[in-house]
Amino acid sequence: MRMSSTKIFVTGATGYVGGSVVNRLLLHPDAKSFELTALVRNAEKAEKLNALGMKTVVGSYSNLELLTESAKGADVVIAVADSDNLVAAEAILRGLKQRYEETNKAPILIHTSGTAIIADNAHGQHGDHIYSDLDSDAIEAIPEAVPHRNVDIALVKADKEGYVKTYTITPGTVFGPVEGPLVDAGVQHQHSVQVPALIRASVARKQAGYIGAGKNVWSAASNKDTAELYVVLLDALRKNPSSVGHGRDGFHFVESFEYSGYEVAEETGKVLAELDIAKAAEPTTYTKEECTQYFGDWWEILSSNSRAKGERSRALGWKPVDGKDYFIGSIRFEVLKAAESLQKK
Ligand SMILES: NC(=O)c1ccc[n+]([C@@H]2O[C@H](COP(=O)([O-])OP(=O)(O)OC[C@H]3O[C@@H](n4cnc5c(N)ncnc54)[C@H](OP(=O)(O)O)[C@@H]3O)[C@@H](O)[C@H]2O)c1
Protein backbone atom coordinates (compact mmCIF):
# COMPACT_ATOMS: atom_id res chain seq x y z
CA MET A 1 0.00 0.00 0.00
CA ARG A 2 2.05 2.94 -1.22
CA MET A 3 0.17 6.20 -1.26
CA SER A 4 0.96 9.82 -0.62
CA SER A 5 -1.46 10.16 2.26
CA THR A 6 -2.81 7.33 4.41
CA LYS A 7 -6.12 8.14 6.07
CA ILE A 8 -6.20 6.45 9.47
CA PHE A 9 -9.29 6.43 11.71
CA VAL A 10 -8.53 5.48 15.33
CA THR A 11 -10.96 4.57 18.09
CA GLY A 12 -9.89 4.44 21.74
CA ALA A 13 -7.30 7.15 21.02
CA THR A 14 -7.47 8.52 24.57
CA GLY A 15 -7.09 5.07 26.14
CA TYR A 16 -4.18 3.37 27.85
CA VAL A 17 -3.37 1.26 24.78
CA GLY A 18 -4.88 3.37 21.97
CA GLY A 19 -3.27 6.57 23.25
CA SER A 20 0.15 4.96 23.02
CA VAL A 21 -0.59 3.79 19.49
CA VAL A 22 -1.49 7.37 18.56
CA ASN A 23 1.65 8.65 20.30
CA ARG A 24 3.72 6.30 18.15
CA LEU A 25 1.89 7.35 14.98
CA LEU A 26 2.45 11.05 15.76
CA LEU A 27 6.18 10.34 16.24
CA HIS A 28 6.45 8.03 13.20
CA PRO A 29 9.09 9.08 10.64
CA ASP A 30 6.30 9.11 8.00
CA ALA A 31 3.84 10.95 10.27
CA LYS A 32 3.44 13.72 7.70
CA SER A 33 1.94 11.21 5.29
CA PHE A 34 -0.70 10.09 7.79
CA GLU A 35 -4.04 11.82 8.05
CA LEU A 36 -5.06 10.81 11.56
CA THR A 37 -8.65 11.09 12.72
CA ALA A 38 -9.69 9.99 16.21
CA LEU A 39 -13.12 9.16 17.58
CA VAL A 40 -13.29 10.96 20.92
CA ARG A 41 -16.10 11.01 23.47
CA ASN A 42 -15.06 14.21 25.17
CA ALA A 43 -15.01 17.54 23.27
CA GLU A 44 -12.27 19.00 25.49
CA LYS A 45 -9.98 16.05 24.79
CA ALA A 46 -10.84 16.38 21.08
CA GLU A 47 -9.57 19.97 21.13
CA LYS A 48 -6.32 18.86 22.73
CA LEU A 49 -5.86 16.21 20.05
CA ASN A 50 -6.58 18.82 17.37
CA ALA A 51 -3.77 20.91 18.86
CA LEU A 52 -1.46 17.92 18.31
CA GLY A 53 -2.34 17.93 14.62
CA MET A 54 -5.05 15.28 14.59
CA LYS A 55 -8.54 15.51 13.25
CA THR A 56 -11.28 14.33 15.57
CA VAL A 57 -14.89 13.30 15.45
CA VAL A 58 -16.76 13.70 18.69
CA GLY A 59 -18.93 10.70 19.44
CA SER A 60 -18.97 7.18 20.77
CA TYR A 61 -19.53 3.56 19.81
CA SER A 62 -23.26 4.29 20.19
CA ASN A 63 -23.18 6.70 17.22
CA LEU A 64 -23.34 4.00 14.58
CA GLU A 65 -23.84 6.28 11.56
CA LEU A 66 -20.87 8.37 12.62
CA LEU A 67 -18.77 5.20 12.91
CA THR A 68 -19.83 4.00 9.47
CA GLU A 69 -19.17 7.38 7.88
CA SER A 70 -15.77 7.73 9.57
CA ALA A 71 -14.70 4.21 8.59
CA LYS A 72 -15.84 4.85 5.02
CA GLY A 73 -13.40 7.76 4.83
CA ALA A 74 -10.38 5.71 5.98
CA ASP A 75 -7.76 3.56 4.29
CA VAL A 76 -7.00 2.07 7.71
CA VAL A 77 -9.16 1.79 10.81
CA ILE A 78 -7.34 1.06 14.08
CA ALA A 79 -9.97 0.04 16.64
CA VAL A 80 -8.80 0.12 20.25
CA ALA A 81 -11.93 1.26 22.10
CA ASP A 82 -13.77 -1.97 22.87
CA SER A 83 -12.93 -5.58 22.06
CA ASP A 84 -16.49 -6.79 22.64
CA ASN A 85 -18.82 -4.27 21.00
CA LEU A 86 -20.19 -6.21 18.03
CA VAL A 87 -22.72 -3.55 17.02
CA ALA A 88 -19.97 -0.93 16.76
CA ALA A 89 -17.68 -3.34 14.90
CA GLU A 90 -20.47 -4.04 12.42
CA ALA A 91 -20.97 -0.29 11.90
CA ILE A 92 -17.24 0.08 11.14
CA LEU A 93 -17.39 -2.88 8.74
CA ARG A 94 -20.37 -1.31 6.94
CA GLY A 95 -18.32 1.82 6.31
CA LEU A 96 -15.33 -0.17 5.10
CA LYS A 97 -17.60 -2.15 2.76
CA GLN A 98 -18.94 1.08 1.29
CA ARG A 99 -15.36 2.26 0.77
CA TYR A 100 -14.55 -0.99 -1.03
CA GLU A 101 -17.62 -0.61 -3.25
CA GLU A 102 -16.47 2.90 -4.23
CA THR A 103 -12.74 2.21 -4.65
CA ASN A 104 -12.62 -1.51 -5.47
CA LYS A 105 -9.74 -1.74 -3.00
CA ALA A 106 -10.11 -3.56 0.31
CA PRO A 107 -9.36 -1.21 3.22
CA ILE A 108 -7.58 -2.35 6.38
CA LEU A 109 -9.10 -2.93 9.80
CA ILE A 110 -6.66 -3.42 12.69
CA HIS A 111 -8.82 -4.47 15.61
CA THR A 112 -7.87 -5.03 19.25
CA SER A 113 -8.91 -8.27 20.89
CA GLY A 114 -7.18 -9.90 23.89
CA THR A 115 -5.78 -13.22 25.07
CA ALA A 116 -8.80 -13.66 27.32
CA ILE A 117 -9.89 -15.66 24.25
CA ILE A 118 -7.47 -18.42 25.30
CA ALA A 119 -7.99 -18.18 29.07
CA ASP A 120 -8.83 -21.41 30.90
CA ASN A 121 -10.79 -21.98 34.07
CA ALA A 122 -7.93 -22.93 36.39
CA HIS A 123 -8.87 -20.97 39.54
CA GLY A 124 -5.24 -20.29 40.41
CA GLN A 125 -3.72 -23.62 39.29
CA HIS A 126 -0.97 -23.78 36.69
CA GLY A 127 -2.02 -24.65 33.12
CA ASP A 128 0.29 -26.13 30.49
CA HIS A 129 -1.43 -25.15 27.26
CA ILE A 130 0.32 -22.47 25.20
CA TYR A 131 -1.39 -21.10 22.08
CA SER A 132 0.60 -19.83 19.11
CA ASP A 133 -0.87 -17.09 16.95
CA LEU A 134 0.30 -19.16 13.97
CA ASP A 135 -2.19 -21.87 14.89
CA SER A 136 -5.17 -20.43 13.03
CA ASP A 137 -7.14 -23.69 13.36
CA ALA A 138 -6.88 -23.60 17.16
CA ILE A 139 -7.92 -19.94 17.26
CA GLU A 140 -10.81 -20.56 14.89
CA ALA A 141 -12.04 -23.36 17.15
CA ILE A 142 -12.47 -20.99 20.14
CA PRO A 143 -16.22 -20.68 20.78
CA GLU A 144 -18.19 -17.47 20.22
CA ALA A 145 -19.28 -17.34 23.87
CA VAL A 146 -15.70 -16.63 25.00
CA PRO A 147 -14.90 -12.90 25.64
CA HIS A 148 -14.02 -10.92 22.48
CA ARG A 149 -14.88 -13.79 20.15
CA ASN A 150 -18.18 -12.22 19.02
CA VAL A 151 -16.22 -9.44 17.29
CA ASP A 152 -13.21 -11.58 16.29
CA ILE A 153 -15.48 -14.00 14.43
CA ALA A 154 -17.41 -11.22 12.65
CA LEU A 155 -14.10 -9.76 11.44
CA VAL A 156 -12.83 -13.08 10.09
CA LYS A 157 -16.14 -13.50 8.25
CA ALA A 158 -15.91 -10.00 6.76
CA ASP A 159 -12.35 -10.64 5.64
CA LYS A 160 -13.47 -13.86 3.98
CA GLU A 161 -16.10 -11.92 2.03
CA GLY A 162 -13.20 -9.95 0.55
CA TYR A 163 -14.24 -6.31 1.04
CA VAL A 164 -11.85 -5.68 3.95
CA LYS A 165 -8.58 -7.08 5.24
CA THR A 166 -8.76 -7.63 8.98
CA TYR A 167 -5.87 -7.92 11.43
CA THR A 168 -6.43 -8.70 15.07
CA ILE A 169 -3.92 -7.49 17.63
CA THR A 170 -4.41 -9.73 20.65
CA PRO A 171 -2.61 -8.50 23.79
CA GLY A 172 -2.16 -10.46 26.97
CA THR A 173 -1.69 -8.35 30.07
CA VAL A 174 -0.58 -4.88 29.06
CA PHE A 175 1.31 -3.08 31.82
CA GLY A 176 3.64 -0.23 32.65
CA PRO A 177 3.71 3.55 32.55
CA VAL A 178 2.78 5.59 29.49
CA GLU A 179 4.51 8.64 28.09
CA GLY A 180 4.37 10.88 25.05
CA PRO A 181 2.47 13.86 23.65
CA LEU A 182 -0.99 12.57 24.65
CA VAL A 183 0.13 12.05 28.25
CA ASP A 184 1.71 15.52 28.27
CA ALA A 185 -1.56 16.96 26.93
CA GLY A 186 -3.48 15.20 29.71
CA VAL A 187 -5.76 13.20 27.40
CA GLN A 188 -4.54 9.63 27.81
CA HIS A 189 -5.60 7.10 30.46
CA GLN A 190 -2.46 6.20 32.39
CA HIS A 191 -3.30 2.86 33.96
CA SER A 192 -4.07 -0.58 32.65
CA VAL A 193 -6.74 -2.84 34.07
CA GLN A 194 -5.59 -6.28 35.13
CA VAL A 195 -2.51 -5.83 37.34
CA PRO A 196 -3.82 -2.58 38.89
CA ALA A 197 -7.03 -4.45 39.85
CA LEU A 198 -4.97 -7.13 41.63
CA ILE A 199 -2.89 -4.46 43.34
CA ARG A 200 -5.84 -2.29 44.41
CA ALA A 201 -7.41 -5.27 46.14
CA SER A 202 -4.20 -6.01 48.05
CA VAL A 203 -3.86 -2.37 49.07
CA ALA A 204 -7.48 -2.17 50.23
CA ARG A 205 -7.07 -5.43 52.17
CA LYS A 206 -3.81 -4.17 53.69
CA GLN A 207 -2.18 -7.49 52.87
CA ALA A 208 -1.12 -8.78 49.48
CA GLY A 209 -3.32 -11.50 48.08
CA TYR A 210 -3.51 -14.02 45.28
CA ILE A 211 -6.36 -16.16 43.99
CA GLY A 212 -6.36 -19.90 44.65
CA ALA A 213 -2.78 -21.17 44.66
CA GLY A 214 -1.60 -18.17 42.59
CA LYS A 215 0.11 -20.55 40.18
CA ASN A 216 -1.88 -19.44 37.14
CA VAL A 217 0.14 -17.72 34.43
CA TRP A 218 -0.58 -14.92 31.95
CA SER A 219 1.49 -13.65 29.04
CA ALA A 220 2.31 -9.96 29.21
CA ALA A 221 3.92 -7.14 27.26
CA SER A 222 4.63 -3.56 28.22
CA ASN A 223 2.44 -0.74 26.96
CA LYS A 224 5.35 0.48 24.84
CA ASP A 225 5.99 -2.91 23.26
CA THR A 226 2.27 -3.38 22.65
CA ALA A 227 1.90 -0.02 20.89
CA GLU A 228 4.98 -0.83 18.83
CA LEU A 229 3.31 -3.92 17.36
CA TYR A 230 0.49 -1.82 15.85
CA VAL A 231 3.11 0.32 14.12
CA VAL A 232 5.24 -2.64 12.99
CA LEU A 233 2.09 -4.20 11.53
CA LEU A 234 1.02 -0.97 9.84
CA ASP A 235 4.50 -0.52 8.36
CA ALA A 236 4.50 -4.10 7.07
CA LEU A 237 1.12 -3.47 5.43
CA ARG A 238 2.36 -0.24 3.86
CA LYS A 239 5.46 -1.96 2.46
CA ASN A 240 4.28 -5.40 1.44
CA PRO A 241 0.66 -6.19 2.29
CA SER A 242 0.69 -9.61 0.65
CA SER A 243 3.37 -10.76 3.13
CA VAL A 244 1.02 -10.31 6.11
CA GLY A 245 -1.62 -12.85 7.13
CA HIS A 246 -5.16 -11.51 7.53
CA GLY A 247 -8.62 -12.70 8.54
CA ARG A 248 -8.31 -16.15 10.15
CA ASP A 249 -4.53 -15.87 9.68
CA GLY A 250 -4.40 -12.33 11.01
CA PHE A 251 -4.25 -12.88 14.78
CA HIS A 252 -1.16 -11.30 16.34
CA PHE A 253 -0.53 -12.18 19.97
CA VAL A 254 1.28 -9.55 22.05
CA GLU A 255 3.53 -11.16 24.64
CA SER A 256 7.05 -10.78 25.92
CA PHE A 257 7.15 -13.02 29.05
CA GLU A 258 4.86 -14.69 31.56
CA TYR A 259 4.02 -13.96 35.17
CA SER A 260 2.00 -15.77 37.83
CA GLY A 261 -0.65 -14.46 40.20
CA TYR A 262 1.71 -15.22 43.09
CA GLU A 263 4.52 -13.13 41.58
CA VAL A 264 2.30 -10.05 41.47
CA ALA A 265 1.23 -10.64 45.06
CA GLU A 266 4.79 -11.26 46.25
CA GLU A 267 6.11 -7.93 44.94
CA THR A 268 2.96 -6.12 46.08
CA GLY A 269 3.47 -7.56 49.58
CA LYS A 270 7.06 -6.33 49.75
CA VAL A 271 6.04 -2.77 48.92
CA LEU A 272 3.03 -2.83 51.27
CA ALA A 273 5.28 -3.97 54.11
CA GLU A 274 7.86 -1.27 53.33
CA LEU A 275 5.04 1.31 53.42
CA ASP A 276 3.78 -0.15 56.73
CA ILE A 277 0.41 -0.76 55.09
CA ALA A 278 0.77 -4.54 55.59
CA LYS A 279 2.06 -6.09 58.81
CA ALA A 280 3.81 -8.82 56.82
CA ALA A 281 5.19 -8.95 53.29
CA GLU A 282 4.06 -12.55 52.77
CA PRO A 283 0.91 -12.69 50.62
CA THR A 284 -2.03 -14.95 51.43
CA THR A 285 -4.77 -16.45 49.31
CA TYR A 286 -8.09 -14.62 49.06
CA THR A 287 -11.14 -16.25 50.58
CA LYS A 288 -14.07 -16.86 48.23
CA GLU A 289 -15.88 -13.90 49.81
CA GLU A 290 -12.88 -11.64 49.21
CA CYS A 291 -12.71 -12.76 45.56
CA THR A 292 -16.31 -11.65 45.07
CA GLN A 293 -15.82 -8.49 47.14
CA TYR A 294 -12.75 -7.27 45.27
CA PHE A 295 -13.16 -8.71 41.78
CA GLY A 296 -16.84 -9.59 41.27
CA ASP A 297 -17.28 -11.93 38.29
CA TRP A 298 -13.79 -11.07 37.12
CA TRP A 299 -12.04 -13.31 39.65
CA GLU A 300 -12.19 -16.32 37.31
CA ILE A 301 -10.36 -14.50 34.51
CA LEU A 302 -7.82 -13.16 37.00
CA SER A 303 -7.10 -16.69 38.22
CA SER A 304 -6.92 -18.26 34.75
CA ASN A 305 -3.97 -19.20 32.57
CA SER A 306 -3.66 -17.30 29.31
CA ARG A 307 -0.44 -18.42 27.68
CA ALA A 308 0.31 -17.00 24.25
CA LYS A 309 3.19 -17.17 21.80
CA GLY A 310 3.33 -14.22 19.41
CA GLU A 311 5.17 -16.03 16.64
CA ARG A 312 3.23 -14.30 13.86
CA SER A 313 3.88 -10.97 15.58
CA ARG A 314 7.61 -11.65 15.78
CA ALA A 315 7.70 -12.80 12.15
CA LEU A 316 6.74 -9.21 11.22
CA GLY A 317 9.99 -8.04 12.85
CA TRP A 318 8.37 -7.05 16.16
CA LYS A 319 10.85 -7.44 19.03
CA PRO A 320 9.48 -6.73 22.49
CA VAL A 321 12.08 -5.08 24.71
CA ASP A 322 10.63 -4.92 28.22
CA GLY A 323 10.87 -8.09 30.28
CA LYS A 324 10.13 -9.45 33.72
CA ASP A 325 12.36 -7.01 35.65
CA TYR A 326 10.53 -4.08 34.10
CA PHE A 327 7.23 -5.73 35.02
CA ILE A 328 8.25 -6.18 38.66
CA GLY A 329 9.38 -2.53 38.76
CA SER A 330 6.01 -1.45 37.37
CA ILE A 331 4.22 -3.32 40.19
CA ARG A 332 6.10 -1.18 42.71
CA PHE A 333 4.98 1.95 40.83
CA GLU A 334 1.33 0.80 40.74
CA VAL A 335 1.32 -0.11 44.45
CA LEU A 336 2.63 3.34 45.35
CA LYS A 337 -0.07 4.97 43.18
CA ALA A 338 -2.83 2.77 44.63
CA ALA A 339 -1.62 3.43 48.20
CA GLU A 340 -1.55 7.17 47.48
CA SER A 341 -5.11 7.21 46.18
CA LEU A 342 -6.33 5.07 49.13
CA GLN A 343 -4.76 7.51 51.59
CA LYS A 344 -6.54 10.43 49.86
CA LYS A 345 -9.95 8.79 50.48
N1 LIG B 1 -5.12 -2.97 28.94
C1 LIG B 1 -4.95 -4.26 28.74
O1 LIG B 1 -4.19 -4.93 29.49
C2 LIG B 1 -5.62 -4.94 27.59
C3 LIG B 1 -5.28 -6.27 27.31
C4 LIG B 1 -5.92 -6.92 26.27
C5 LIG B 1 -6.90 -6.28 25.55
N2 LIG B 1 -7.22 -4.99 25.84
C6 LIG B 1 -8.28 -4.34 25.07
O2 LIG B 1 -7.81 -3.14 24.52
C7 LIG B 1 -8.87 -2.18 24.49
C8 LIG B 1 -8.36 -0.90 25.12
O3 LIG B 1 -7.94 -1.16 26.42
P1 LIG B 1 -7.35 -0.02 27.33
O4 LIG B 1 -6.68 -0.67 28.47
O5 LIG B 1 -6.62 0.95 26.50
O6 LIG B 1 -8.69 0.66 27.86
P2 LIG B 1 -8.95 2.17 28.31
O7 LIG B 1 -7.74 2.80 28.87
O8 LIG B 1 -10.17 2.12 29.16
O9 LIG B 1 -9.28 2.92 26.95
C9 LIG B 1 -10.49 2.74 26.27
C10 LIG B 1 -10.55 3.78 25.17
O10 LIG B 1 -11.74 3.57 24.42
C11 LIG B 1 -12.60 4.70 24.59
N3 LIG B 1 -13.95 4.18 24.74
C12 LIG B 1 -14.41 3.37 25.72
N4 LIG B 1 -15.71 3.10 25.49
C13 LIG B 1 -16.05 3.77 24.37
C14 LIG B 1 -17.26 3.91 23.65
N5 LIG B 1 -18.38 3.31 24.05
N6 LIG B 1 -17.25 4.68 22.55
C15 LIG B 1 -16.13 5.29 22.13
N7 LIG B 1 -14.95 5.20 22.77
C16 LIG B 1 -14.93 4.45 23.88
C17 LIG B 1 -12.10 5.44 25.83
O11 LIG B 1 -12.45 6.81 25.75
P3 LIG B 1 -12.60 7.78 27.03
O12 LIG B 1 -11.27 8.50 27.16
O13 LIG B 1 -13.70 8.67 26.68
O14 LIG B 1 -12.88 6.91 28.23
C18 LIG B 1 -10.62 5.22 25.67
O15 LIG B 1 -10.11 6.06 24.66
C19 LIG B 1 -10.05 -2.78 25.25
O16 LIG B 1 -11.00 -3.23 24.34
C20 LIG B 1 -9.45 -3.97 25.98
O17 LIG B 1 -10.36 -5.05 26.07
C21 LIG B 1 -6.60 -4.31 26.84
Tab-separated table of N, CA and C and ligand atoms in Angstrom, residues 11-18 39 41-42 45 59-62 80-85 112-115 148 171-175 187 189 191-194, ligand 1:
chain	number	residue	atom	x	y	z
A	11	THR	N	-10.047	4.494	16.937
A	11	THR	CA	-10.965	4.570	18.089
A	11	THR	C	-10.174	4.199	19.348
A	12	GLY	N	-10.606	4.719	20.485
A	12	GLY	CA	-9.887	4.442	21.741
A	12	GLY	C	-8.603	5.251	21.847
A	13	ALA	N	-8.541	6.363	21.111
A	13	ALA	CA	-7.298	7.145	21.018
A	13	ALA	C	-6.893	7.787	22.344
A	14	THR	N	-7.829	7.922	23.277
A	14	THR	CA	-7.469	8.521	24.571
A	14	THR	C	-7.183	7.445	25.618
A	15	GLY	N	-7.216	6.185	25.196
A	15	GLY	CA	-7.085	5.075	26.143
A	15	GLY	C	-5.641	4.717	26.447
A	16	TYR	N	-5.502	3.819	27.391
A	16	TYR	CA	-4.183	3.367	27.852
A	16	TYR	C	-3.397	2.733	26.687
A	17	VAL	N	-4.050	1.894	25.916
A	17	VAL	CA	-3.370	1.263	24.776
A	17	VAL	C	-3.452	2.166	23.545
A	18	GLY	N	-4.677	2.585	23.203
A	18	GLY	CA	-4.883	3.369	21.971
A	18	GLY	C	-4.107	4.678	21.988
A	39	LEU	N	-11.781	9.081	16.973
A	39	LEU	CA	-13.115	9.156	17.577
A	39	LEU	C	-12.906	9.475	19.061
A	41	ARG	N	-14.808	10.795	22.806
A	41	ARG	CA	-16.105	11.014	23.467
A	41	ARG	C	-16.221	12.391	24.087
A	42	ASN	N	-15.058	12.986	24.375
A	42	ASN	CA	-15.057	14.205	25.170
A	42	ASN	C	-14.530	15.365	24.311
A	45	LYS	N	-11.110	16.892	25.206
A	45	LYS	CA	-9.982	16.055	24.786
A	45	LYS	C	-9.801	16.147	23.263
A	59	GLY	N	-17.842	11.668	19.396
A	59	GLY	CA	-18.930	10.702	19.444
A	59	GLY	C	-18.444	9.429	20.094
A	60	SER	N	-19.325	8.424	20.087
A	60	SER	CA	-18.971	7.179	20.774
A	60	SER	C	-19.370	5.978	19.930
A	61	TYR	N	-19.160	4.798	20.496
A	61	TYR	CA	-19.535	3.562	19.806
A	61	TYR	C	-21.062	3.414	19.705
A	62	SER	N	-21.805	4.324	20.343
A	62	SER	CA	-23.261	4.287	20.188
A	62	SER	C	-23.705	5.049	18.951
A	80	VAL	N	-9.370	0.473	18.944
A	80	VAL	CA	-8.796	0.119	20.251
A	80	VAL	C	-9.746	0.506	21.386
A	81	ALA	N	-11.032	0.769	21.048
A	81	ALA	CA	-11.929	1.259	22.101
A	81	ALA	C	-12.588	0.128	22.880
A	82	ASP	N	-12.961	-0.951	22.195
A	82	ASP	CA	-13.775	-1.971	22.866
A	82	ASP	C	-13.684	-3.283	22.087
A	83	SER	N	-13.138	-4.290	22.731
A	83	SER	CA	-12.933	-5.582	22.055
A	83	SER	C	-14.226	-6.376	21.899
A	84	ASP	N	-15.285	-5.956	22.560
A	84	ASP	CA	-16.490	-6.794	22.642
A	84	ASP	C	-17.732	-6.178	22.005
A	85	ASN	N	-17.627	-4.966	21.488
A	85	ASN	CA	-18.821	-4.267	20.996
A	85	ASN	C	-19.087	-4.641	19.532
A	112	THR	N	-8.506	-4.579	18.010
A	112	THR	CA	-7.870	-5.033	19.247
A	112	THR	C	-8.757	-6.053	19.951
A	113	SER	N	-8.215	-7.247	20.118
A	113	SER	CA	-8.910	-8.274	20.893
A	113	SER	C	-8.138	-8.456	22.207
A	114	GLY	N	-7.948	-9.670	22.665
A	114	GLY	CA	-7.176	-9.898	23.891
A	114	GLY	C	-7.039	-11.387	24.137
A	115	THR	N	-5.991	-11.782	24.876
A	115	THR	CA	-5.780	-13.219	25.068
A	115	THR	C	-6.722	-13.824	26.108
A	148	HIS	N	-14.601	-11.501	23.705
A	148	HIS	CA	-14.024	-10.915	22.481
A	148	HIS	C	-14.316	-11.711	21.198
A	171	PRO	N	-3.543	-8.627	22.654
A	171	PRO	CA	-2.607	-8.504	23.785
A	171	PRO	C	-2.969	-9.434	24.937
A	172	GLY	N	-1.937	-9.843	25.672
A	172	GLY	CA	-2.160	-10.465	26.969
A	172	GLY	C	-2.333	-9.337	27.977
A	173	THR	N	-1.666	-9.455	29.119
A	173	THR	CA	-1.688	-8.346	30.071
A	173	THR	C	-0.815	-7.226	29.525
A	174	VAL	N	-1.383	-6.042	29.431
A	174	VAL	CA	-0.576	-4.878	29.060
A	174	VAL	C	-0.295	-4.110	30.353
A	175	PHE	N	0.948	-3.687	30.539
A	175	PHE	CA	1.308	-3.075	31.825
A	175	PHE	C	2.318	-1.956	31.594
A	187	VAL	N	-4.567	13.841	27.982
A	187	VAL	CA	-5.760	13.204	27.402
A	187	VAL	C	-5.762	11.676	27.527
A	189	HIS	N	-5.506	7.895	29.225
A	189	HIS	CA	-5.599	7.098	30.458
A	189	HIS	C	-4.198	6.554	30.776
A	191	HIS	N	-3.419	4.148	33.277
A	191	HIS	CA	-3.302	2.855	33.960
A	191	HIS	C	-4.013	1.761	33.189
A	192	SER	N	-3.444	0.580	33.259
A	192	SER	CA	-4.066	-0.577	32.653
A	192	SER	C	-5.145	-1.109	33.584
A	193	VAL	N	-5.589	-2.327	33.331
A	193	VAL	CA	-6.736	-2.838	34.066
A	193	VAL	C	-6.343	-3.983	35.004
A	194	GLN	N	-5.706	-4.991	34.443
A	194	GLN	CA	-5.592	-6.280	35.132
A	194	GLN	C	-4.682	-6.224	36.376
B	1	LIG	N1	-5.117	-2.968	28.945
B	1	LIG	C1	-4.947	-4.259	28.744
B	1	LIG	O1	-4.191	-4.933	29.494
B	1	LIG	C2	-5.622	-4.941	27.593
B	1	LIG	C3	-5.280	-6.270	27.314
B	1	LIG	C4	-5.917	-6.924	26.272
B	1	LIG	C5	-6.896	-6.275	25.546
B	1	LIG	N2	-7.217	-4.987	25.837
B	1	LIG	C6	-8.285	-4.343	25.072
B	1	LIG	O2	-7.814	-3.144	24.523
B	1	LIG	C7	-8.870	-2.181	24.488
B	1	LIG	C8	-8.362	-0.900	25.116
B	1	LIG	O3	-7.944	-1.157	26.422
B	1	LIG	P1	-7.347	-0.022	27.331
B	1	LIG	O4	-6.676	-0.667	28.473
B	1	LIG	O5	-6.624	0.951	26.495
B	1	LIG	O6	-8.692	0.661	27.864
B	1	LIG	P2	-8.953	2.167	28.313
B	1	LIG	O7	-7.744	2.798	28.873
B	1	LIG	O8	-10.174	2.122	29.155
B	1	LIG	O9	-9.282	2.921	26.946
B	1	LIG	C9	-10.488	2.743	26.273
B	1	LIG	C10	-10.549	3.777	25.171
B	1	LIG	O10	-11.741	3.570	24.424
B	1	LIG	C11	-12.599	4.702	24.594
B	1	LIG	N3	-13.949	4.183	24.739
B	1	LIG	C12	-14.413	3.375	25.716
B	1	LIG	N4	-15.712	3.101	25.494
B	1	LIG	C13	-16.050	3.770	24.369
B	1	LIG	C14	-17.262	3.913	23.651
B	1	LIG	N5	-18.382	3.313	24.051
B	1	LIG	N6	-17.249	4.683	22.546
B	1	LIG	C15	-16.126	5.291	22.128
B	1	LIG	N7	-14.947	5.202	22.771
B	1	LIG	C16	-14.928	4.451	23.882
B	1	LIG	C17	-12.102	5.440	25.833
B	1	LIG	O11	-12.452	6.806	25.747
B	1	LIG	P3	-12.596	7.783	27.025
B	1	LIG	O12	-11.266	8.502	27.164
B	1	LIG	O13	-13.700	8.669	26.675
B	1	LIG	O14	-12.876	6.913	28.225
B	1	LIG	C18	-10.617	5.222	25.672
B	1	LIG	O15	-10.107	6.059	24.663
B	1	LIG	C19	-10.051	-2.784	25.253
B	1	LIG	O16	-11.005	-3.232	24.339
B	1	LIG	C20	-9.451	-3.967	25.982
B	1	LIG	O17	-10.359	-5.052	26.074
B	1	LIG	C21	-6.600	-4.307	26.843
